[in-house]
Short mmCIF file of C-alpha atoms in Angstrom, two decimals:
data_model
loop_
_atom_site.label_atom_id
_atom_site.label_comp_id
_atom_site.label_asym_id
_atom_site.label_seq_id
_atom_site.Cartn_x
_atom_site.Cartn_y
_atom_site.Cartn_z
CA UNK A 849 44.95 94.18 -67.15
CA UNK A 850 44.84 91.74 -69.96
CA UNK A 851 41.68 90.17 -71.76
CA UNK A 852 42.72 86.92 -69.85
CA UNK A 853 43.28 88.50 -66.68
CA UNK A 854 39.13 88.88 -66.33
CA UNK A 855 38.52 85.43 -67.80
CA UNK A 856 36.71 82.83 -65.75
CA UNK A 857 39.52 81.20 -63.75
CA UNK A 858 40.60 78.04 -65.40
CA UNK A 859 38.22 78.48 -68.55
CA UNK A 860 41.26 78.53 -71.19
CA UNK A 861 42.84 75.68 -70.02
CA UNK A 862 39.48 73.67 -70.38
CA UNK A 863 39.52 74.90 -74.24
CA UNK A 864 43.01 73.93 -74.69
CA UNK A 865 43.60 70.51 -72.80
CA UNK A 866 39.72 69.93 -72.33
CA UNK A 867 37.72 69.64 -68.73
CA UNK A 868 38.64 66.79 -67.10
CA UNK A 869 42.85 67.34 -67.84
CA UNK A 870 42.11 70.94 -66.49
CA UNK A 871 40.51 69.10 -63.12
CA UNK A 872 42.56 66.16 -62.94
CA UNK A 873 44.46 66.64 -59.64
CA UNK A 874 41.37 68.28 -58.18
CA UNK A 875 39.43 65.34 -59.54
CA UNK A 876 42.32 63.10 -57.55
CA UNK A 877 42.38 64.71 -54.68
CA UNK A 878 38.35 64.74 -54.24
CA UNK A 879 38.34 60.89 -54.35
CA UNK A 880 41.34 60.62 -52.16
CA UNK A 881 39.66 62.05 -49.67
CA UNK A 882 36.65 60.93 -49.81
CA UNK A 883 38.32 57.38 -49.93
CA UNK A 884 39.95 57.73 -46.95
CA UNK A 885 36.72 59.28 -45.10
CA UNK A 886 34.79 56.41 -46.94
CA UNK A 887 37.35 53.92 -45.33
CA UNK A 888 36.72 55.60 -41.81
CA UNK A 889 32.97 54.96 -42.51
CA UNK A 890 32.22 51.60 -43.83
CA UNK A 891 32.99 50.28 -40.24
CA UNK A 892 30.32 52.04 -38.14
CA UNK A 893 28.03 52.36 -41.02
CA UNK A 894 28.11 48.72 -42.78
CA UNK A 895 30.06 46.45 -40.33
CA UNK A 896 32.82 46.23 -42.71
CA UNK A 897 36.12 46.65 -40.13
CA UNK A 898 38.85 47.18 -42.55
CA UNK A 899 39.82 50.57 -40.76
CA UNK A 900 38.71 51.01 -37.18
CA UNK A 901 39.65 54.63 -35.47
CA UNK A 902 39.53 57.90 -36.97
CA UNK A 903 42.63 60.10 -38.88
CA UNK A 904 43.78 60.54 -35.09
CA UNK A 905 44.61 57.00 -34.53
CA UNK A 906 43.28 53.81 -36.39
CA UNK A 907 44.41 50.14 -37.13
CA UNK A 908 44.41 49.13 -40.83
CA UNK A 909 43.34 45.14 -40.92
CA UNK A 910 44.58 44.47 -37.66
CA UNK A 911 48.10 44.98 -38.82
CA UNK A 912 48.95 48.49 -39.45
CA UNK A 913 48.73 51.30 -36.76
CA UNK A 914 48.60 54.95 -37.46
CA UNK A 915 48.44 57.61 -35.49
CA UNK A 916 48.85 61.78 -35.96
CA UNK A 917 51.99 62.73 -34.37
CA UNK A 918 50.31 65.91 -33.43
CA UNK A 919 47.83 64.56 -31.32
CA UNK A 920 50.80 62.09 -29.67
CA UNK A 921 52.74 64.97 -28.75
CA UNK A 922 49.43 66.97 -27.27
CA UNK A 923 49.57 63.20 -25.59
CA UNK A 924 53.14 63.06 -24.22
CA UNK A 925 53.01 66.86 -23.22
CA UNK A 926 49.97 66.23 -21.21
CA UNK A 927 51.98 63.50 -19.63
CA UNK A 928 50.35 60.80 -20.99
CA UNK A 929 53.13 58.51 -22.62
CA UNK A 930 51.58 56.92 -25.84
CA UNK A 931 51.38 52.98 -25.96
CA UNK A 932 54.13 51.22 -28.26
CA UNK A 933 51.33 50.79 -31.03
CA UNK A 934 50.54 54.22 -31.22
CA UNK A 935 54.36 55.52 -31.28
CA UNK A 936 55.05 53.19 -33.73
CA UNK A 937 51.64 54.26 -35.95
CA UNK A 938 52.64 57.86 -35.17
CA UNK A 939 56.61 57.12 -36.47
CA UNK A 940 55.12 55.44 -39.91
CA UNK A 941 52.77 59.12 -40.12
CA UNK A 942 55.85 61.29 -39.47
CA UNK A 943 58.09 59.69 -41.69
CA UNK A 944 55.32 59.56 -44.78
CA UNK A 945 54.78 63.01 -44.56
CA UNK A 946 58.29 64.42 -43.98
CA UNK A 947 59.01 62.39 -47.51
CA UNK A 948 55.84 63.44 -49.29
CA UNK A 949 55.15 67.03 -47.85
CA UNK A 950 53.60 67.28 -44.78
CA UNK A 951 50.60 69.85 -46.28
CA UNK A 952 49.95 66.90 -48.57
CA UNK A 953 47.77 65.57 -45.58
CA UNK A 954 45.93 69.65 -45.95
CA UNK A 955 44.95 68.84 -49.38
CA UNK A 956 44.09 64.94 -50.39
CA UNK A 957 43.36 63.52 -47.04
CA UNK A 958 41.66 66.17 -44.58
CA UNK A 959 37.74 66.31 -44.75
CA UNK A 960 37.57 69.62 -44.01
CA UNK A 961 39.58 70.50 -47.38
CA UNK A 962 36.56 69.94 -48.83
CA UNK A 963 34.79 72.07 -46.24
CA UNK A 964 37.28 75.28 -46.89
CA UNK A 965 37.43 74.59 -50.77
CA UNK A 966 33.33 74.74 -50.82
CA UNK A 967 33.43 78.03 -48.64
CA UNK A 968 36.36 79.46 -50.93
CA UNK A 969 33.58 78.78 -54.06
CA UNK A 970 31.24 80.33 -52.62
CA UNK A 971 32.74 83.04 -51.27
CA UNK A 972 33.97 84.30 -54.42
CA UNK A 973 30.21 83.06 -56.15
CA UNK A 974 28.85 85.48 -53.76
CA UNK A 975 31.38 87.96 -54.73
CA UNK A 976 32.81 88.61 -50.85
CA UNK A 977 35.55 90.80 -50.22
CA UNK A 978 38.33 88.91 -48.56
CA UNK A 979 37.76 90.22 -44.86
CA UNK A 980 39.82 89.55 -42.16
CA UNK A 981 43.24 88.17 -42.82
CA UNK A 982 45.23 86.75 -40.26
CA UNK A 983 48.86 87.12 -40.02
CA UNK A 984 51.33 84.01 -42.22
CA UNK A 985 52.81 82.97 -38.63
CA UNK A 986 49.33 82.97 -37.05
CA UNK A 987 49.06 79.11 -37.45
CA UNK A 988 52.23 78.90 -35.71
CA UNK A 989 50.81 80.85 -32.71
CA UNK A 990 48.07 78.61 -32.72
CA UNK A 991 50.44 75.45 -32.76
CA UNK A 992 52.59 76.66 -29.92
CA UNK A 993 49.29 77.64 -27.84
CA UNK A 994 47.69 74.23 -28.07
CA UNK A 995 50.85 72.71 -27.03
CA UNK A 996 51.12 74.61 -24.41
CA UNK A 997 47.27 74.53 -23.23
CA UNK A 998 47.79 70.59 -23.13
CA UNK A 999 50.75 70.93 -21.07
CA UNK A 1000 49.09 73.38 -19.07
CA UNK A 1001 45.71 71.08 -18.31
CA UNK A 1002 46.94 68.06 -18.89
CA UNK A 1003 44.39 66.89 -21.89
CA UNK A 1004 44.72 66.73 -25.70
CA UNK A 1005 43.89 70.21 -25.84
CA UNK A 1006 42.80 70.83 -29.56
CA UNK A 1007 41.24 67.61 -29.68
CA UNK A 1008 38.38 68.80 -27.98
CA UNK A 1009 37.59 70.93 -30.78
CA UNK A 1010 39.53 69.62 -33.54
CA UNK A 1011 37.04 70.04 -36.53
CA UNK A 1012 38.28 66.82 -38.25
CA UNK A 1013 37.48 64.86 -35.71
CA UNK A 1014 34.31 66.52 -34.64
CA UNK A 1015 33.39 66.07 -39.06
CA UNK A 1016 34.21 62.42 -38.32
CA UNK A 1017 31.73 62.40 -35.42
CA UNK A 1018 29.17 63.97 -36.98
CA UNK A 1019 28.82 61.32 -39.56
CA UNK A 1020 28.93 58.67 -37.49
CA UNK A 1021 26.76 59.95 -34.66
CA UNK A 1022 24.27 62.00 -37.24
CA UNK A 1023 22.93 65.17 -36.27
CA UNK A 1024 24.95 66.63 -33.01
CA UNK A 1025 26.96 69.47 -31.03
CA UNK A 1026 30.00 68.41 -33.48
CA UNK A 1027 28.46 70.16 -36.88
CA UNK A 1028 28.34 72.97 -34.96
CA UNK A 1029 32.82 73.31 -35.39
CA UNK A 1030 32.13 72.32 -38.74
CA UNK A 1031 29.51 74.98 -40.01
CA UNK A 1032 32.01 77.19 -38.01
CA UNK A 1033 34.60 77.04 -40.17
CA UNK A 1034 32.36 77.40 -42.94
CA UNK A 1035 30.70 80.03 -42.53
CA UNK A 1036 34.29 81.77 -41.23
CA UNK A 1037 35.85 81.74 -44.37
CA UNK A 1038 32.99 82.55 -46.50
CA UNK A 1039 31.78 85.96 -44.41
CA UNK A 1040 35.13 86.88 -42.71
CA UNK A 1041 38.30 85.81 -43.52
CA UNK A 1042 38.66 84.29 -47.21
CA UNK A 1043 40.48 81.02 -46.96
CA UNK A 1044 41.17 81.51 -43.38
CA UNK A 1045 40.56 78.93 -41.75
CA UNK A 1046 43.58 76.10 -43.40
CA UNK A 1047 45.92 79.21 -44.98
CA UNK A 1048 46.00 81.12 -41.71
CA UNK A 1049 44.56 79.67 -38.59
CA UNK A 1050 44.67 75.71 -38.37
CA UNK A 1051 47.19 74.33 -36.05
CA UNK A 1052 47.83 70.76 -37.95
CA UNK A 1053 48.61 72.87 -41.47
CA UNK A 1054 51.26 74.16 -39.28
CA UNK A 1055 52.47 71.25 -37.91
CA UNK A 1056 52.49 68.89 -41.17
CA UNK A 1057 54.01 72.24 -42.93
CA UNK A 1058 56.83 71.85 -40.10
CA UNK A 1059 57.17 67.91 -40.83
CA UNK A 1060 57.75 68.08 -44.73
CA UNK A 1061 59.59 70.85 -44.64
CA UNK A 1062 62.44 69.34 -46.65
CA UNK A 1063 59.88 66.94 -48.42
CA UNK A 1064 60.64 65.47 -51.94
CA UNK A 1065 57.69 65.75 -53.39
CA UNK A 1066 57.16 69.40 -55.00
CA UNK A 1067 55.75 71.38 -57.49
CA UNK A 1068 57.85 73.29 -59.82
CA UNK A 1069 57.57 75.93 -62.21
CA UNK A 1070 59.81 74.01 -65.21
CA UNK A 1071 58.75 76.20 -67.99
CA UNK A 1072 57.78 79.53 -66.47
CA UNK A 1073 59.61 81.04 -69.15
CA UNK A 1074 56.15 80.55 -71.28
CA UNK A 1075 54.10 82.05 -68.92
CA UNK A 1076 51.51 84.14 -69.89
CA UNK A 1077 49.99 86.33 -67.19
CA UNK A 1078 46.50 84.89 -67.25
CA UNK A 1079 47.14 84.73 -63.28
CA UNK A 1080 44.92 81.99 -62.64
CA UNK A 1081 47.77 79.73 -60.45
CA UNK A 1082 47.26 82.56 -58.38
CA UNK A 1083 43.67 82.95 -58.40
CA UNK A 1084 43.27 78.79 -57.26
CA UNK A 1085 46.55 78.68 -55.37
CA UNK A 1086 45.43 78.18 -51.46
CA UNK A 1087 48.46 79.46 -50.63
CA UNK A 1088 49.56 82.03 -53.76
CA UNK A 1089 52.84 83.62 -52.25
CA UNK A 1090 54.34 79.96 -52.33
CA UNK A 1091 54.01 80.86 -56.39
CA UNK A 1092 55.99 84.13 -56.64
CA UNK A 1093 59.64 82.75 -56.24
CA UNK A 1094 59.44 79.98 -58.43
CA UNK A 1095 57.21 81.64 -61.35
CA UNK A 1096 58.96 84.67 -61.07
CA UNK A 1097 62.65 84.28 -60.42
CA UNK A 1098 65.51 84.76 -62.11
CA UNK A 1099 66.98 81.93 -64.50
CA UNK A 1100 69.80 80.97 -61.80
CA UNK A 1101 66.92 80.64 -59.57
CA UNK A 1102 65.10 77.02 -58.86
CA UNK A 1103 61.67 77.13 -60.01
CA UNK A 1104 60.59 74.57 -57.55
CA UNK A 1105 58.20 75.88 -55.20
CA UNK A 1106 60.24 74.96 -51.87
CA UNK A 1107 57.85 76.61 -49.49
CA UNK A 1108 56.64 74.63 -46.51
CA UNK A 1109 53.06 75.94 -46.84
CA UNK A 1110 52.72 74.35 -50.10
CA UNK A 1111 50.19 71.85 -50.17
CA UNK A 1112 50.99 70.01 -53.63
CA UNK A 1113 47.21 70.34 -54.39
CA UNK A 1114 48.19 70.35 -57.92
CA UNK A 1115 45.52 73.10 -58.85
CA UNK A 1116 48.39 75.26 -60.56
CA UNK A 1117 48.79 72.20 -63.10
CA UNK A 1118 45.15 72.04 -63.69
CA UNK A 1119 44.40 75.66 -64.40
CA UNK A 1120 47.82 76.13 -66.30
CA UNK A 1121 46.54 76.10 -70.29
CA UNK A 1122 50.89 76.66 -70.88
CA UNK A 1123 51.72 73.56 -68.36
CA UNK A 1124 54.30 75.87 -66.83
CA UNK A 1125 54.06 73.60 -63.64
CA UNK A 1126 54.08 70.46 -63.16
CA UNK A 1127 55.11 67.82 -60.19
CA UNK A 1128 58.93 66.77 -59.38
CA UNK A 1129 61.61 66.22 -56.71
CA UNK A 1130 63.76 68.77 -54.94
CA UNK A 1131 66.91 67.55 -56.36
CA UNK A 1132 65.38 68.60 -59.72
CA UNK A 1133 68.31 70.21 -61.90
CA UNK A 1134 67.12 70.88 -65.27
CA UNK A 1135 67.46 74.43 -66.33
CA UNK A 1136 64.24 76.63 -66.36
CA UNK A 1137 64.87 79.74 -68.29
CA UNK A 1138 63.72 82.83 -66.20
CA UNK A 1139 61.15 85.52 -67.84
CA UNK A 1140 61.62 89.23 -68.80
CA UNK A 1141 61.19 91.63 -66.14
CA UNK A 1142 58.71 93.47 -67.54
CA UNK A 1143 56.50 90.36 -67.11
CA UNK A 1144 56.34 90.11 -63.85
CA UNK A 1145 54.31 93.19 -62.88
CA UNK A 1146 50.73 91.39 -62.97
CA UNK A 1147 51.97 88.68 -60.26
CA UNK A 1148 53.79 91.28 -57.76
CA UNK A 1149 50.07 93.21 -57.79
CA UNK A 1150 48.58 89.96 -57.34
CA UNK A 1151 50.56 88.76 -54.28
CA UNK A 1152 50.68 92.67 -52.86
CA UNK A 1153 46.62 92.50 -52.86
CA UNK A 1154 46.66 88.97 -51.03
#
């Protein structure tokens, strides 16, 4: 293992392009979320009504309506036809994300990012070992079963215990039974399953995953041909086997990272001190040279021990 294998994660990119380029996109994505929670908030909080709802369904200055499309078809499965409003707020949702990349709602809107990200940190503070890792498809299980179960019953079955809307609760209402999903999750993925609860278990990962599945927006490894093994895309990547075919593939292969559990968190960029990544469009063409075989050894150990 090389000298910058064991390196803090991140630390030589802060030397080369200096701290705040090395945290820009997590820098972004922190006050994008905390934006949209903040938006959420001011209403019940300070009066201030620009935003009444929640991230399930909400009116935006008495003009714009959104609404998840997860929690509409929960809705129409439990036979509960949505209102025009809400079909139309939910159609607005759908088509955002299927343009953007659905996981793109995983990483700079959800509150509980910032929930898993600050269990992640600890967990490796504390130096954990990873613990209990679900299957990839388990989220998928977990979608289908909630779909069903509000078929079944006839209610919005995960939204009585959704976590981001019991988070959203919690702040509003102070001190409840909702903090107890919350602390849940949290203390989940820091003492048994390392990142488990948004790369393995949650049900609306899998669902926006499923909506941008042909999204535009996407990360791409353009000059992976200057790769240097420090492995520290991997070590911050939420999802690292998205990495593997795009870093590592041959030079008739795209480097754009087309998986749908990508969440275009933009970490990779940060803690890159080459900039072999860096964010574009599907239809991206230009060539990107492939690396030597013998390169790639580091990365298959990396993604074999995930």
């Amino acid at each position: 293992m090389s000298a910058k294998t064991q390196s803090p994660v991140g630390s030589e990119a802060i030397e080369l392009k200096g701290w705040l380029a090395a945290h820009k996109y997590l820098l972004l994505r922190r006050t994008t979320q905390l934006l949209f929670l903040a938006l959420f908030l001011i209403g019940p909080w300070f009066g201030i009504w620009w935003v009444k709802g929640n991230l399930a369904a909400s009116m935006t200055l008495d003009i714009l309506p959104l609404a998840d499309p997860l929690m509409l078809l929960q809705s129409a499965l439990a036979g509960h036809w949505p209102e025009q409003t809400a079909l139309v707020g939910a159609l607005i949702v759908a088509v955002t994300y299927a343009l953007i990349g659905g996981r793109v709602y995983c990483s700079w809107v959800c509150p509980i990012n910032i929930v898993t990200d600050a269990s992640h940190w600890l967990h490796d503070r504390l130096g954990l070992p990873k613990g209990w890792q679900p299957k990839a498809n388990t989220r998928y299980f977990m979608l289908t079963a909630i779909l069903i179960a509000s078929a079944m019953t006839g209610t919005l079955a995960f939204e009585l215990v959704n976590p981001i809307t019991m988070l959203h609760r919690g702040l509003v209402f102070g001190l409840g039974f909702a903090w107890t999903f919350v602390i849940g999750i949290f203390l989940f993925d820091v003492l048994l399953a390392r990142r488990g609860w948004c790369s393995h278990l949650c049900p609306v990962g899998a669902f926006y995953g499923l909506l941008g599945s042909k999204a535009l927006l996407r990360v791409s490894a353009t000059d992976r041909a200057a790769c240097d093994d420090c492995m520290d895309c991997f070590a911050v990547c939420p999802e690292m086997h998205v990495i593997t075919p795009a870093l590592r593939g041959r030079s008739e292969d795209t480097p754009i990272i087309l998986s749908r559990d990508c969440t275009n968190c933009g970490r990779c960029i940060d803690v890159c001190s080459v900039s072999v990544f860096q964010f574009t469009h599907r239809f991206d063409q230009r060539p990107s040279p492939g690396r030597t075989s013998g390169k790639s050894k580091l990365a298959h150990k990396a993604t074999e021990a995930a």
